[in-house]
Coordinates of C-alpha atoms and ligand atoms in Angstrom, one line a residue:
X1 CA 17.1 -33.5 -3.4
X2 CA 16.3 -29.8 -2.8
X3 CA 19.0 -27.6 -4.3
X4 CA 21.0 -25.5 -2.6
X5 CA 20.1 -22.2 -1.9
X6 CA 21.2 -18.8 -3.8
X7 CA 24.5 -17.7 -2.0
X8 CA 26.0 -15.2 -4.5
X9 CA 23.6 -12.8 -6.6
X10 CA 25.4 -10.4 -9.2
X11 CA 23.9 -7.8 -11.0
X12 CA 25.4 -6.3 -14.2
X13 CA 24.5 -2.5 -14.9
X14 CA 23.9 0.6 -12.2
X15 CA 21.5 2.6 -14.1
X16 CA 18.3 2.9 -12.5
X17 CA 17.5 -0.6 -12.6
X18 CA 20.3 -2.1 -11.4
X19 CA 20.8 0.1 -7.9
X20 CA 17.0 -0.2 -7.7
X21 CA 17.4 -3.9 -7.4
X22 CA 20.2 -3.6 -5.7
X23 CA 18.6 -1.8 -2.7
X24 CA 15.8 -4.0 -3.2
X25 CA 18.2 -7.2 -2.9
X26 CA 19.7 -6.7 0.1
X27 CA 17.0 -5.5 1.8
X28 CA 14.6 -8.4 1.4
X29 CA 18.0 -10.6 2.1
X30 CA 19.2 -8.7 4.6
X31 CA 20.0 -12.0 7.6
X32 CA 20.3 -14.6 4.4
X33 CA 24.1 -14.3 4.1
X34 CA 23.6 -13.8 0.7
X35 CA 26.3 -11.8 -1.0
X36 CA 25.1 -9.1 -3.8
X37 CA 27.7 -7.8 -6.2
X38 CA 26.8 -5.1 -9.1
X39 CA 29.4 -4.5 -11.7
X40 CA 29.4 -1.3 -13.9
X41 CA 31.0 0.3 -16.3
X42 CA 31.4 4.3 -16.1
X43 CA 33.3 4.7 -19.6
X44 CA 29.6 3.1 -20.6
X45 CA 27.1 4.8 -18.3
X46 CA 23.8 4.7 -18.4
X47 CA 20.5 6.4 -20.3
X48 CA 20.5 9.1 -18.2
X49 CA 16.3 10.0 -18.6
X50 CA 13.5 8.8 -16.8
X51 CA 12.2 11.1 -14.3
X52 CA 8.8 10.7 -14.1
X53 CA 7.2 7.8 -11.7
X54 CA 3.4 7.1 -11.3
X55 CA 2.1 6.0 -7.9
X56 CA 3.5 2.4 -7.4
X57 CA 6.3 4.4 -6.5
X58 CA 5.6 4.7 -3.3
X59 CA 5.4 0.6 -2.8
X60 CA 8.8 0.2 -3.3
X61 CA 10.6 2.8 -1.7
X62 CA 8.8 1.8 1.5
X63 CA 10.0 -1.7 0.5
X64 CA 13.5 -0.6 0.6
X65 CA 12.6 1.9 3.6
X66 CA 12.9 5.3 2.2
X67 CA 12.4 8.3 4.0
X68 CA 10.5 10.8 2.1
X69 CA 11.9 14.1 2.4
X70 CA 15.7 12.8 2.5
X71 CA 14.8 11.3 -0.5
X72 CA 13.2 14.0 -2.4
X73 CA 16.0 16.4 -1.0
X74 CA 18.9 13.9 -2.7
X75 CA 17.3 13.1 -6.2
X76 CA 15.6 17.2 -6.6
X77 CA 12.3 15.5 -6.5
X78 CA 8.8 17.4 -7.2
X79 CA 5.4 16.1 -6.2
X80 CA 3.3 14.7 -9.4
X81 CA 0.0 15.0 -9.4
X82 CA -1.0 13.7 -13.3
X83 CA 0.1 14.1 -16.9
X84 CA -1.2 16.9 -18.5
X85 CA -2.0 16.2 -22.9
X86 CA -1.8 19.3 -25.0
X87 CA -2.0 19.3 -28.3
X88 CA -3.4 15.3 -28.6
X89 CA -7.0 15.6 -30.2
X90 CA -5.2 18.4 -32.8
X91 CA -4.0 22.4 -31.6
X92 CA -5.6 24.0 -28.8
X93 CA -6.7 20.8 -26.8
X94 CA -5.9 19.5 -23.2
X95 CA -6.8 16.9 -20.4
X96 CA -5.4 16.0 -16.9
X97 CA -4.5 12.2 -16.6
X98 CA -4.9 12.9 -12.8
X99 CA -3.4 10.0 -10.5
X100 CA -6.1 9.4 -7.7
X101 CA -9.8 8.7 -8.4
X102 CA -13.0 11.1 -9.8
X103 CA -16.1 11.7 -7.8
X104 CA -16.4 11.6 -4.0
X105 CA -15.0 9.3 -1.2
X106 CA -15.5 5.8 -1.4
X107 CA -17.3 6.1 -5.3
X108 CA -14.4 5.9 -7.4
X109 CA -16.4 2.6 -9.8
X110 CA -19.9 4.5 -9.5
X111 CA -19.1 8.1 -10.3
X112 CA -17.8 7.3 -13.4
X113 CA -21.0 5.6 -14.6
X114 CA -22.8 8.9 -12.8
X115 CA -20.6 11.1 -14.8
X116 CA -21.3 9.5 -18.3
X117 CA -25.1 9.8 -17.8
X118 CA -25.2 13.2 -16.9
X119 CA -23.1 14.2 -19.8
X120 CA -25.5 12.2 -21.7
X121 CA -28.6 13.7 -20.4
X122 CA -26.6 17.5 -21.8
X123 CA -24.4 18.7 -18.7
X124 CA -21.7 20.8 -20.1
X125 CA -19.1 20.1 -17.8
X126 CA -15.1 19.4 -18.3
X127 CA -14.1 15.8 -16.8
X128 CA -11.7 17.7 -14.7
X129 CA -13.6 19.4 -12.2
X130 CA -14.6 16.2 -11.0
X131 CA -11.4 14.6 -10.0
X132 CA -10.2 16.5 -6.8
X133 CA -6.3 15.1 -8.0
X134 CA -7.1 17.4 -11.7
X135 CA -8.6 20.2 -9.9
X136 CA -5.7 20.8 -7.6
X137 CA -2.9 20.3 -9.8
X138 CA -4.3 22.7 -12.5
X139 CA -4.7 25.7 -9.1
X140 CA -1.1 24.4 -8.3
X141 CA -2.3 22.9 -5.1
X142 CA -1.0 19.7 -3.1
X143 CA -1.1 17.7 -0.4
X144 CA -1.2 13.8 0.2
X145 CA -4.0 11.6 0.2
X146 CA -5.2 10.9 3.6
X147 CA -6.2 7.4 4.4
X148 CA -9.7 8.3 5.8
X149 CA -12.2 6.8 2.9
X150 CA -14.9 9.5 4.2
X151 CA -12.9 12.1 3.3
X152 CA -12.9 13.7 -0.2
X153 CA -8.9 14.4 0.5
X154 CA -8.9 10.3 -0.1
X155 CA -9.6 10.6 -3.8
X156 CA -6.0 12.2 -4.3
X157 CA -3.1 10.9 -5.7
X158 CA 0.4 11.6 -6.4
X159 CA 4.0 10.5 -7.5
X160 CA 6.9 12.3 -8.6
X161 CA 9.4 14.0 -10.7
X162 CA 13.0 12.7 -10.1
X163 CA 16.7 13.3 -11.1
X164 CA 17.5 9.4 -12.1
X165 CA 21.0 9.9 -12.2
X166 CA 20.7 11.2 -8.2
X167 CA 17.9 8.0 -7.4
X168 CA 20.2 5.5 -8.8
X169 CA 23.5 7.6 -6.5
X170 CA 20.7 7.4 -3.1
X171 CA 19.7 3.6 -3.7
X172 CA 23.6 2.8 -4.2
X173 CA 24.8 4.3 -1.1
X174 CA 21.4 3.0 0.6
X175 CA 22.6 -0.4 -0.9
X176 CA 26.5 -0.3 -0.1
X177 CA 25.4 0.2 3.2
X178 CA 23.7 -2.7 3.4
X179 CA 26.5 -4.7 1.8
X180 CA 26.2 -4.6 -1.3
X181 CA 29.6 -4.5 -3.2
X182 CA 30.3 -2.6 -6.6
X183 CA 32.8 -3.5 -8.9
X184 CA 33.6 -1.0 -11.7
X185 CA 34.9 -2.1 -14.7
X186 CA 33.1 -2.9 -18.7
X187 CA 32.9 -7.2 -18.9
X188 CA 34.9 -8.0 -21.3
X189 CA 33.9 -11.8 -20.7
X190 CA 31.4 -14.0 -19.6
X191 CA 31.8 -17.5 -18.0
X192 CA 29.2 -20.3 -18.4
X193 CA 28.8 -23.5 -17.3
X194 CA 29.4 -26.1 -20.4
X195 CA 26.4 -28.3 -19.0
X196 CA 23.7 -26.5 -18.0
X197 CA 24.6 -23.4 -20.0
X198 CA 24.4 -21.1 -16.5
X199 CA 26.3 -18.2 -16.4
X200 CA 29.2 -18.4 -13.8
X201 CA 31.0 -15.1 -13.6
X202 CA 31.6 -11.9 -15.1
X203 CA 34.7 -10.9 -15.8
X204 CA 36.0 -7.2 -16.4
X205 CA 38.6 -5.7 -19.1
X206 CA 40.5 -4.9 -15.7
X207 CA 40.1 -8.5 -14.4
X208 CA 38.1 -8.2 -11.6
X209 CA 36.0 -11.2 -11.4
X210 CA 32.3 -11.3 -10.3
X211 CA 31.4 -15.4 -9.7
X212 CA 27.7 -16.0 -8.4
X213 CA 24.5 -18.2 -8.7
X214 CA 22.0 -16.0 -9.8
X215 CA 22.3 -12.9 -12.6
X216 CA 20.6 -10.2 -12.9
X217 CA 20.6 -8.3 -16.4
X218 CA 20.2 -4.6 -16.0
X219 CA 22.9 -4.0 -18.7
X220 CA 20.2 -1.3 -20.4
X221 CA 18.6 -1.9 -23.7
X222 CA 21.6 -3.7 -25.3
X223 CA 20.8 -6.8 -23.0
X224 CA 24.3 -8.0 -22.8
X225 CA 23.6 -11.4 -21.0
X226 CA 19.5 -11.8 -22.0
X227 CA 20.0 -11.1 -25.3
X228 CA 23.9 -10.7 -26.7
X229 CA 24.5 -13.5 -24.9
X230 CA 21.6 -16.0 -24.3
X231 CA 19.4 -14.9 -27.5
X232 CA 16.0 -14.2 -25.8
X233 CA 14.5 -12.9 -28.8
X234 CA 12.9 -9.0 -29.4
X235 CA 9.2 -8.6 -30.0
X236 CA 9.3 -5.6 -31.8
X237 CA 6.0 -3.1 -31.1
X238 CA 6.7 -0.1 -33.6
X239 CA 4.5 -0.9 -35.8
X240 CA 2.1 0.0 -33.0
X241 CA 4.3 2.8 -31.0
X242 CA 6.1 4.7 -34.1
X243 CA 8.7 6.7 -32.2
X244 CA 12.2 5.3 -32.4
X245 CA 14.1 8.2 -30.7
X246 CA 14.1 11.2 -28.4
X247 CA 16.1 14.4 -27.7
X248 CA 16.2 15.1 -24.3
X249 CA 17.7 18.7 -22.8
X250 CA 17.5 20.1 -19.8
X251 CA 16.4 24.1 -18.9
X252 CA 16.7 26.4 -16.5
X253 CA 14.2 25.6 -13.2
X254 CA 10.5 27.0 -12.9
X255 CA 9.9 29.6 -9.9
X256 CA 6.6 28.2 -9.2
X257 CA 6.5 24.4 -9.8
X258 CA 4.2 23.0 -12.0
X259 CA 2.9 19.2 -10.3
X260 CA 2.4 17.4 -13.2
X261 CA 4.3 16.4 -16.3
X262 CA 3.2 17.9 -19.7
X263 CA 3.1 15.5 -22.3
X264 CA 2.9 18.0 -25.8
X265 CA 1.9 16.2 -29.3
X266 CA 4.0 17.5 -31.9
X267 CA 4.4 17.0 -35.6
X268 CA 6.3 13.5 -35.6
X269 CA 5.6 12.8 -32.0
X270 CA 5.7 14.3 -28.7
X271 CA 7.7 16.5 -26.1
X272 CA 7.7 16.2 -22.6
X273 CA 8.2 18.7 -19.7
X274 CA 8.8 17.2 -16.2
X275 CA 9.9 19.9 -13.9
X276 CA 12.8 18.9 -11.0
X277 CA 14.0 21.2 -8.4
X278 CA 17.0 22.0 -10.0
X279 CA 16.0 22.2 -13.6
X280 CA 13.2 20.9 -16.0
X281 CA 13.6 17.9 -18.3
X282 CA 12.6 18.5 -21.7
X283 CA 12.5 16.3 -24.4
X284 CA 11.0 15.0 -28.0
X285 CA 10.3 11.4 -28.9
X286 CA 9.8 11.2 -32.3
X287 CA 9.5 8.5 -35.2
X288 CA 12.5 8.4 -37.6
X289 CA 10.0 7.6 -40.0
X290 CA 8.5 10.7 -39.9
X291 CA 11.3 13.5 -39.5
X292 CA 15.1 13.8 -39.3
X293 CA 17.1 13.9 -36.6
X294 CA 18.1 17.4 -37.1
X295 CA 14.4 18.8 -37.7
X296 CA 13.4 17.3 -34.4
X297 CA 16.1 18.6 -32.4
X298 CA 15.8 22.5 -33.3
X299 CA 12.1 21.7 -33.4
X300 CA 13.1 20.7 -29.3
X301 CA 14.8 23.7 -28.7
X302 CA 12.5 25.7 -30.2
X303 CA 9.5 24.8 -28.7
X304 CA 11.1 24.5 -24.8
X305 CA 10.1 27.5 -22.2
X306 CA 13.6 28.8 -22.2
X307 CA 17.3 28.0 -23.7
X308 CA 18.9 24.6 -23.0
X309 CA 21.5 24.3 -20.3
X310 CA 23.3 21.5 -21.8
X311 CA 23.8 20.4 -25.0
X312 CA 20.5 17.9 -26.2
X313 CA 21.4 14.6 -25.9
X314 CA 20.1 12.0 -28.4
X315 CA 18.8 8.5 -27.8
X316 CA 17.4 5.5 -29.8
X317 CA 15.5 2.7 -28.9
X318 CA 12.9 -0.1 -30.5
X319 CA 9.6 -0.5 -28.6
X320 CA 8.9 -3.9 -27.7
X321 CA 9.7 -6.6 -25.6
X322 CA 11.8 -9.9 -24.7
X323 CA 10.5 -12.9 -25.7
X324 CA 12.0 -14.3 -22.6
X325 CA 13.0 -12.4 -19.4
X326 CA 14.0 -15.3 -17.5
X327 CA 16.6 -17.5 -18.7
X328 CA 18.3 -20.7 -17.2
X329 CA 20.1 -18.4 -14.2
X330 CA 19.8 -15.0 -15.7
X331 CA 16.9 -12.6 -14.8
X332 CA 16.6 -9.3 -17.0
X333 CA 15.2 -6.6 -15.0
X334 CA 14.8 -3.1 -16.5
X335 CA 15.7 -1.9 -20.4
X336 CA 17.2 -5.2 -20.7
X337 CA 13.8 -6.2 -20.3
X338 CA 12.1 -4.4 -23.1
X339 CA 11.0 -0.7 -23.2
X340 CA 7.8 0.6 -24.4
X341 CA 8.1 3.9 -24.9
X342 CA 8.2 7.0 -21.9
X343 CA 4.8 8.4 -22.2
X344 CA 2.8 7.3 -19.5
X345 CA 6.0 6.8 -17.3
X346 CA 5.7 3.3 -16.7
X347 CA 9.6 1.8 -16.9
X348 CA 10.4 2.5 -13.4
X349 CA 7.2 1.0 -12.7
X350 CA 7.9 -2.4 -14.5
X351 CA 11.3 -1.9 -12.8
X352 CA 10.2 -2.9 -9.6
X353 CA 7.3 -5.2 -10.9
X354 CA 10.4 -7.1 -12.0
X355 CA 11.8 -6.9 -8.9
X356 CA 8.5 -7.8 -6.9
X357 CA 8.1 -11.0 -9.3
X358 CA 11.5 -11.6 -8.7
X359 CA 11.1 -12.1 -5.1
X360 CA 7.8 -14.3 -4.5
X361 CA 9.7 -16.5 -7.5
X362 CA 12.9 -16.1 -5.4
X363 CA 15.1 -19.6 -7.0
X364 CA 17.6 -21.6 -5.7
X365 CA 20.4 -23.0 -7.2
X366 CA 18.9 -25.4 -9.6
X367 CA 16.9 -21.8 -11.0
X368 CA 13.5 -24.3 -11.6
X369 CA 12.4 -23.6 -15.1
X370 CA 8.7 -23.1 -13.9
X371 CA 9.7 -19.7 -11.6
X372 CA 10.9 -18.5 -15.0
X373 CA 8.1 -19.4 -17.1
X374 CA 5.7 -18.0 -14.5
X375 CA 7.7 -15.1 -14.4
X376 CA 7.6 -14.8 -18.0
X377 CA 4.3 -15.1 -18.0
X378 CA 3.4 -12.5 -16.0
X379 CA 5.9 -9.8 -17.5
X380 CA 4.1 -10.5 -20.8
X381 CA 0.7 -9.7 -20.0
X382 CA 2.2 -6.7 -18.1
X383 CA 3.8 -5.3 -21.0
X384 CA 0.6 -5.8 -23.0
X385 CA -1.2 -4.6 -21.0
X386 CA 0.8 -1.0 -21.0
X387 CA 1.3 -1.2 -24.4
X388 CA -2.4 -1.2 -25.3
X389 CA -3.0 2.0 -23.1
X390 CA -0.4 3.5 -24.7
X391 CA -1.2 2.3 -28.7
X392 CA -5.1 4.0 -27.0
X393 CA -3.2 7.6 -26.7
X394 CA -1.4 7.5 -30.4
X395 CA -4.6 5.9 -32.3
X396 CA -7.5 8.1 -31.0
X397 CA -5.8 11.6 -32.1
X398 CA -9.1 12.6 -34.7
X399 CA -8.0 16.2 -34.3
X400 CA -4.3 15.6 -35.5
X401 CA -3.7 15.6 -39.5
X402 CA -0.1 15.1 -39.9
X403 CA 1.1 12.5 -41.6
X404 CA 2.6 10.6 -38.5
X405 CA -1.0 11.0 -36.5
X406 CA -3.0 9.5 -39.7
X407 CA -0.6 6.7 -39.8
X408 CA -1.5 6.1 -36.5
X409 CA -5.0 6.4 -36.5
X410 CA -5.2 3.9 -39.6
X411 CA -3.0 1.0 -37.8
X412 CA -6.0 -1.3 -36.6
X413 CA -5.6 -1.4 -32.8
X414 CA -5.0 -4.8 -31.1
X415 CA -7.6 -7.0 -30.4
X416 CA -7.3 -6.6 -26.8
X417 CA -7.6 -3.0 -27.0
X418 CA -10.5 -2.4 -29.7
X419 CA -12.5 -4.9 -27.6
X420 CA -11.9 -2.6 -24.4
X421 CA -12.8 0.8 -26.3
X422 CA -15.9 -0.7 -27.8
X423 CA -17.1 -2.0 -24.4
X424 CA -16.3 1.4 -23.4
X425 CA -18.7 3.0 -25.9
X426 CA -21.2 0.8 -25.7
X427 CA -21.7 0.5 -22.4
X428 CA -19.0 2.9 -20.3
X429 CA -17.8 -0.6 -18.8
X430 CA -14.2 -0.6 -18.7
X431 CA -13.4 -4.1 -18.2
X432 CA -9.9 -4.6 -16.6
X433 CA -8.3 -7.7 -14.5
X434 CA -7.2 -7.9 -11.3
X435 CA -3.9 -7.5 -11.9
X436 CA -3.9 -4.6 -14.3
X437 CA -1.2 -1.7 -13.8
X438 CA -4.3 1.4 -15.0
X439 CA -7.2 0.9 -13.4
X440 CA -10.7 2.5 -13.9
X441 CA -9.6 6.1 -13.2
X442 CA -6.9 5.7 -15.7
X443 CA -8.9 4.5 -18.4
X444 CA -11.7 6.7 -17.8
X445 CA -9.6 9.9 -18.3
X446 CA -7.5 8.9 -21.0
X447 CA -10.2 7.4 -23.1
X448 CA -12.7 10.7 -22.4
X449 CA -9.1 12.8 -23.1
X450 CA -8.4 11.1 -26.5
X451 CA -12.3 11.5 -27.2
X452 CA -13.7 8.2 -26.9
X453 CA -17.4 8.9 -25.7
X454 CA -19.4 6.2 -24.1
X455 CA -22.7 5.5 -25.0
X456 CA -24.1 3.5 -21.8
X457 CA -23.9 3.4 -18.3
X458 CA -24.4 1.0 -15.8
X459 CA -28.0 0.7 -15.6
X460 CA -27.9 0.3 -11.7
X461 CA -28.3 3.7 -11.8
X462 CA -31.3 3.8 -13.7
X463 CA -33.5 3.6 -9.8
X464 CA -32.6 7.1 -9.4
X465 CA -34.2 9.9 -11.1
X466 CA -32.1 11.7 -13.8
X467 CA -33.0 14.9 -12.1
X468 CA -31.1 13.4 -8.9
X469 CA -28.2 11.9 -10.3
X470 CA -27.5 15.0 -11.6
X471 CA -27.8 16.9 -8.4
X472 CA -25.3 14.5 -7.1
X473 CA -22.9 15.0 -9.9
X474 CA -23.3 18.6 -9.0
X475 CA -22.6 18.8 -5.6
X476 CA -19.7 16.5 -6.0
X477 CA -18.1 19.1 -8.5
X478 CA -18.8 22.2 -5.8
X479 CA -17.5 19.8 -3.2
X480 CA -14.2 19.5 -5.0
X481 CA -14.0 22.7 -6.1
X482 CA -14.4 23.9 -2.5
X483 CA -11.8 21.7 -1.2
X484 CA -9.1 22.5 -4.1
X485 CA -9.3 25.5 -3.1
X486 CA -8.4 25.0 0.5
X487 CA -5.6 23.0 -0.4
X488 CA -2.3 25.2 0.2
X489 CA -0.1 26.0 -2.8
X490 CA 2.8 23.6 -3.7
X491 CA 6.1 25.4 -2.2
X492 CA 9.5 23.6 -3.3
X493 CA 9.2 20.8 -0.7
X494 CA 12.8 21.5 0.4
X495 CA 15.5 23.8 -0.6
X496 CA 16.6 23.6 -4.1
X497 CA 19.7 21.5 -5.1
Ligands
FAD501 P1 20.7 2.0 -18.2 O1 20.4 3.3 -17.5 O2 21.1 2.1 -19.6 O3 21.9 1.3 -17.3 C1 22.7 0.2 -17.9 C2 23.9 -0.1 -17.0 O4 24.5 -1.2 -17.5 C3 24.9 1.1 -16.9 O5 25.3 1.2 -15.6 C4 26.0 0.6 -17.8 O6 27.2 1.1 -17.4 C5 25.9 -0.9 -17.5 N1 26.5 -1.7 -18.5 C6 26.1 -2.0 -19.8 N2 27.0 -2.8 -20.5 C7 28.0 -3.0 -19.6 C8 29.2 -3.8 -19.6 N3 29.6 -4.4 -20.8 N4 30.0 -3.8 -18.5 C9 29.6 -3.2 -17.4 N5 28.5 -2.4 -17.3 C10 27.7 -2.4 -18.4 N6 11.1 5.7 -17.3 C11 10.3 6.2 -16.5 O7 9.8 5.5 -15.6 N7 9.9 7.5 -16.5 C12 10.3 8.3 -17.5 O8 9.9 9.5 -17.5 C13 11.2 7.8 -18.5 N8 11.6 8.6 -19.5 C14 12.4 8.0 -20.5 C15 12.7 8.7 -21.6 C16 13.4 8.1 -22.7 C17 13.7 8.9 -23.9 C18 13.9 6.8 -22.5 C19 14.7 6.1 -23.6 C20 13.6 6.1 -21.4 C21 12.8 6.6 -20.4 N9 12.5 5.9 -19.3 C22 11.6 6.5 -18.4 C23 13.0 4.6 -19.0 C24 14.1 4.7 -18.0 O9 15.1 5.6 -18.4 C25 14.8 3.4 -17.7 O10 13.8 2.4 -17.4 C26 15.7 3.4 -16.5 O11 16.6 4.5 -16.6 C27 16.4 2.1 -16.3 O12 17.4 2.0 -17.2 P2 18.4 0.7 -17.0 O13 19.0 0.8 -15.6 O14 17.7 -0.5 -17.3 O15 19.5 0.9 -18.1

């Protein structure tokens, strides 16, 4: 007999995760009668960072039908165009990570391959001023992509830079709206079901009770139901991704915003600098291993643009992953989930993967164990797959001689990864699934960034003339210099907070 289906969802945690699946919840089951209930706990509260997004972003606030400007009005957002490395192949050195694709319309595999051999054959040239996305950001330029594939404007790309505490306050009263109800209060107990194990309800030191059929963990890194109280298991990563910790402090706003994140290498790790409307979010991440607490937090202060405005906060984690995301009736969605580590700004990103998976694999009552495993599945490879890009960053760092950088270039890279930078070298292939988060562009740049060179292109191109390929490359690289140009100058998109 078909079970019933899900009539009562509850979600435990309102950070980021938590009113992003909210919103996300009661959108997609808007006419099911379903009821959605979040609980969470101010005296807790939540991690407080994460404010820079990559493109997927867009996907889901369309899903949950936000409207741009309100939105980037509410949560002091900024247009991201890229992440820009200083510092990463030793002092002095610097690449874009530009969002978007290099070379002309509709080229984005080829020009790549077109690139590689004209570098071979002895052009000079940056890898920036052939990415219309790099060029523009660098000038301080923006628009949006437009969706004609003849025109070179197509090859942008952009995200942004977001308050999280304000996303998480828009996608609550976006959510309460549509139902949802919040119940505030730190569980103090959790009911399961003696058979099957299923969590029943939540209950709160104030004894609000929250009863329902399906759970969804977004307690933060702790894991409270996943892991405190169904033992999924950790896969720790740090042998891989050495930093344990981060400072984080805000300063005073830029008068010109910058549209990309800056992504500094430092002594035991890196800084970042994401700029908002209303302020710009600084912060180290930095292995324990390699410096003390104290040393990195003046060496934070020190090295920001101006004075903090608040005191620097500190936060811990371990990078790595659940073993299992999905257990019996309880679905982890965000830190609860695993956390990698914030430099290529991908946990909002798996944020709404989660949520995404969780809908096609949408259970009923009976929660089939093969939507979990499937779901487990897929959030695996997904966090291996980010993890080896990142692990790409920290191992190729030649330039870099302290000791947390050698340490890192003399951990063997995994399998996976070593396989994908020798195809690279070899042969400029970059060989990704379907299903892969960084594509082409992604790899390209970061790999040519941290100094991979390829050896080989693809040998299609071997019918034209050297002489002509060239010439091509060229004209692309005038063409997008041209059209940067023309691009007008970002302005604060609305009035500042
Ligand atoms: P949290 O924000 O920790 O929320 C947990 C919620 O659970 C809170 O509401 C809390 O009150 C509630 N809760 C916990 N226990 C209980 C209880 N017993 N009772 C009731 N409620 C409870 N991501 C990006 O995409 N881009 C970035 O630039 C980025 N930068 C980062 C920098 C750092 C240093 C770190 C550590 C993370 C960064 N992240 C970034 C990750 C990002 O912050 C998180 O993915 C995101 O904020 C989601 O957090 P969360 O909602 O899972 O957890």
């Amino acid at each position: 007999m078909t079970s019933a289906p899900i009539g009562r969802v509850v979600i435990l945690g309102g950070g980021t995760a938590g009113w992003m699946t909210a919103a996300a919840l009661s959108k997609a089951l808007e006419n099911t009668g379903t009821a959605i209930t979040l609980v969470e706990s101010d005296a807790i509260g939540t991690i407080g960072v994460g404010e820079a997004t990559i493109p997927t972003i867009h996907w889901f606030n369309q899903l949950v039908g936000i409207d741009e400007a309100e939105f980037m009005q509410a949560t002091g957002a900024t247009y991201k165009m890229g992440i820009e490395f200083q510092g990463w192949q030793g002092p002095g050195s610097s690449y874009l990570h530009p969002f978007g694709t290099f070379g002309g319309p509709g080229d984005a595999t080829m020009f790549p391959h077109r690139l590689i051999r004209a570098w071979l054959g002895g052009l000079d040239a940056p890898m920036e001023d052939f990415a219309l996305t790099a060029r523009a950001a660098r000038q301080g330029r923006f628009t949006r992509p437009t969706g004609d594939p003849r025109s070179l404007l197509s090859t942008l790309g952009y995200a942004y830079h977001f308050d999280a505490g304000l996303y998480a306050r828009f996608l609550r009263s976006m959510a309460e709206r549509r139902g949802v109800v919040r119940i505030e209060g730190k569980v103090a107990r959790i009911d399961r079901d003696v058979d099957s194990g299923f969590v029943t309800a939540l209950v709160t030191d104030r004894g609000d009770e929250a009863s329902g059929d399906l759970f969804i963990d977004c307690s933060g890194l702790r894991g409270l139901l996943i892991e405190e109280t169904l033992s999924a298991g950790f896969e720790d990563w740090s042998h891989w991704l050495p930093c344990d910790a981060a400072w984080a402090a805000p300063s005073a706003p830029e008068t010109t915003i910058t549209p990309y994140t800056r992504a500094i290498a430092m002594e035991a790790g890196w800084r970042w600098r994401i700029p908002l409307q209303h302020r710009v979010g600084n912060g180290y991440v930095f292995s324990s291993a390699f410096t003390t607490t104290e040393t990195a937090r003046d060496a934070l202060v020190a090295a920001m643009d101006s004075p903090p405005i608040a005191e620097p906060r500190l936060i811990r984690f371990t990078p790595g992953r659940r073993k299992r995301s999905w257990i019996g009736n309880v679905v982890a969605i965000g830190l609860s989930s695993g956390f990698l580590e914030p430099l290529e700004s991908t946990s909002i990103h798996l944020i709404q993967s989660g949520i995404a998976k969780l809908l096609s694999l949408f259970p009923r009552q009976d929660c089939d164990p093969g939507l979990a495993r499937r779901f487990d599945q897929i959030f695996q490879r997904e966090m291996e797959d980010v993890r080896d890009f990142l692990i790409l960053h920290y191992h190729m760092t030649a330039g870099r001689t302290e000791p947390l950088w050698q340490a890192c270039q003399a951990t063997p890279m995994p399998d996976t990864l070593a396989t994908r930078v020798e195809q690279y070298r070899r042969s400029g292939r970059i060989i990704l699934d379907t299903d892969e988060l960084f594509r082409d562009a992604s790899w390209f740049a970061v790999m040519n960034g941290q100094g991979v060179r390829a050896m080989g292109y693809n040998p299609m191109l071997d019918a034209t003339p050297a002489a002509e390929n060239l010439r091509h490359v060229e004209a692309v690289r005038a063409a997008i210099r041209k059209s940067a140009q023309e691009l007008p100058p970002v302005v604060r998109p609305i009035p500042a907070l």
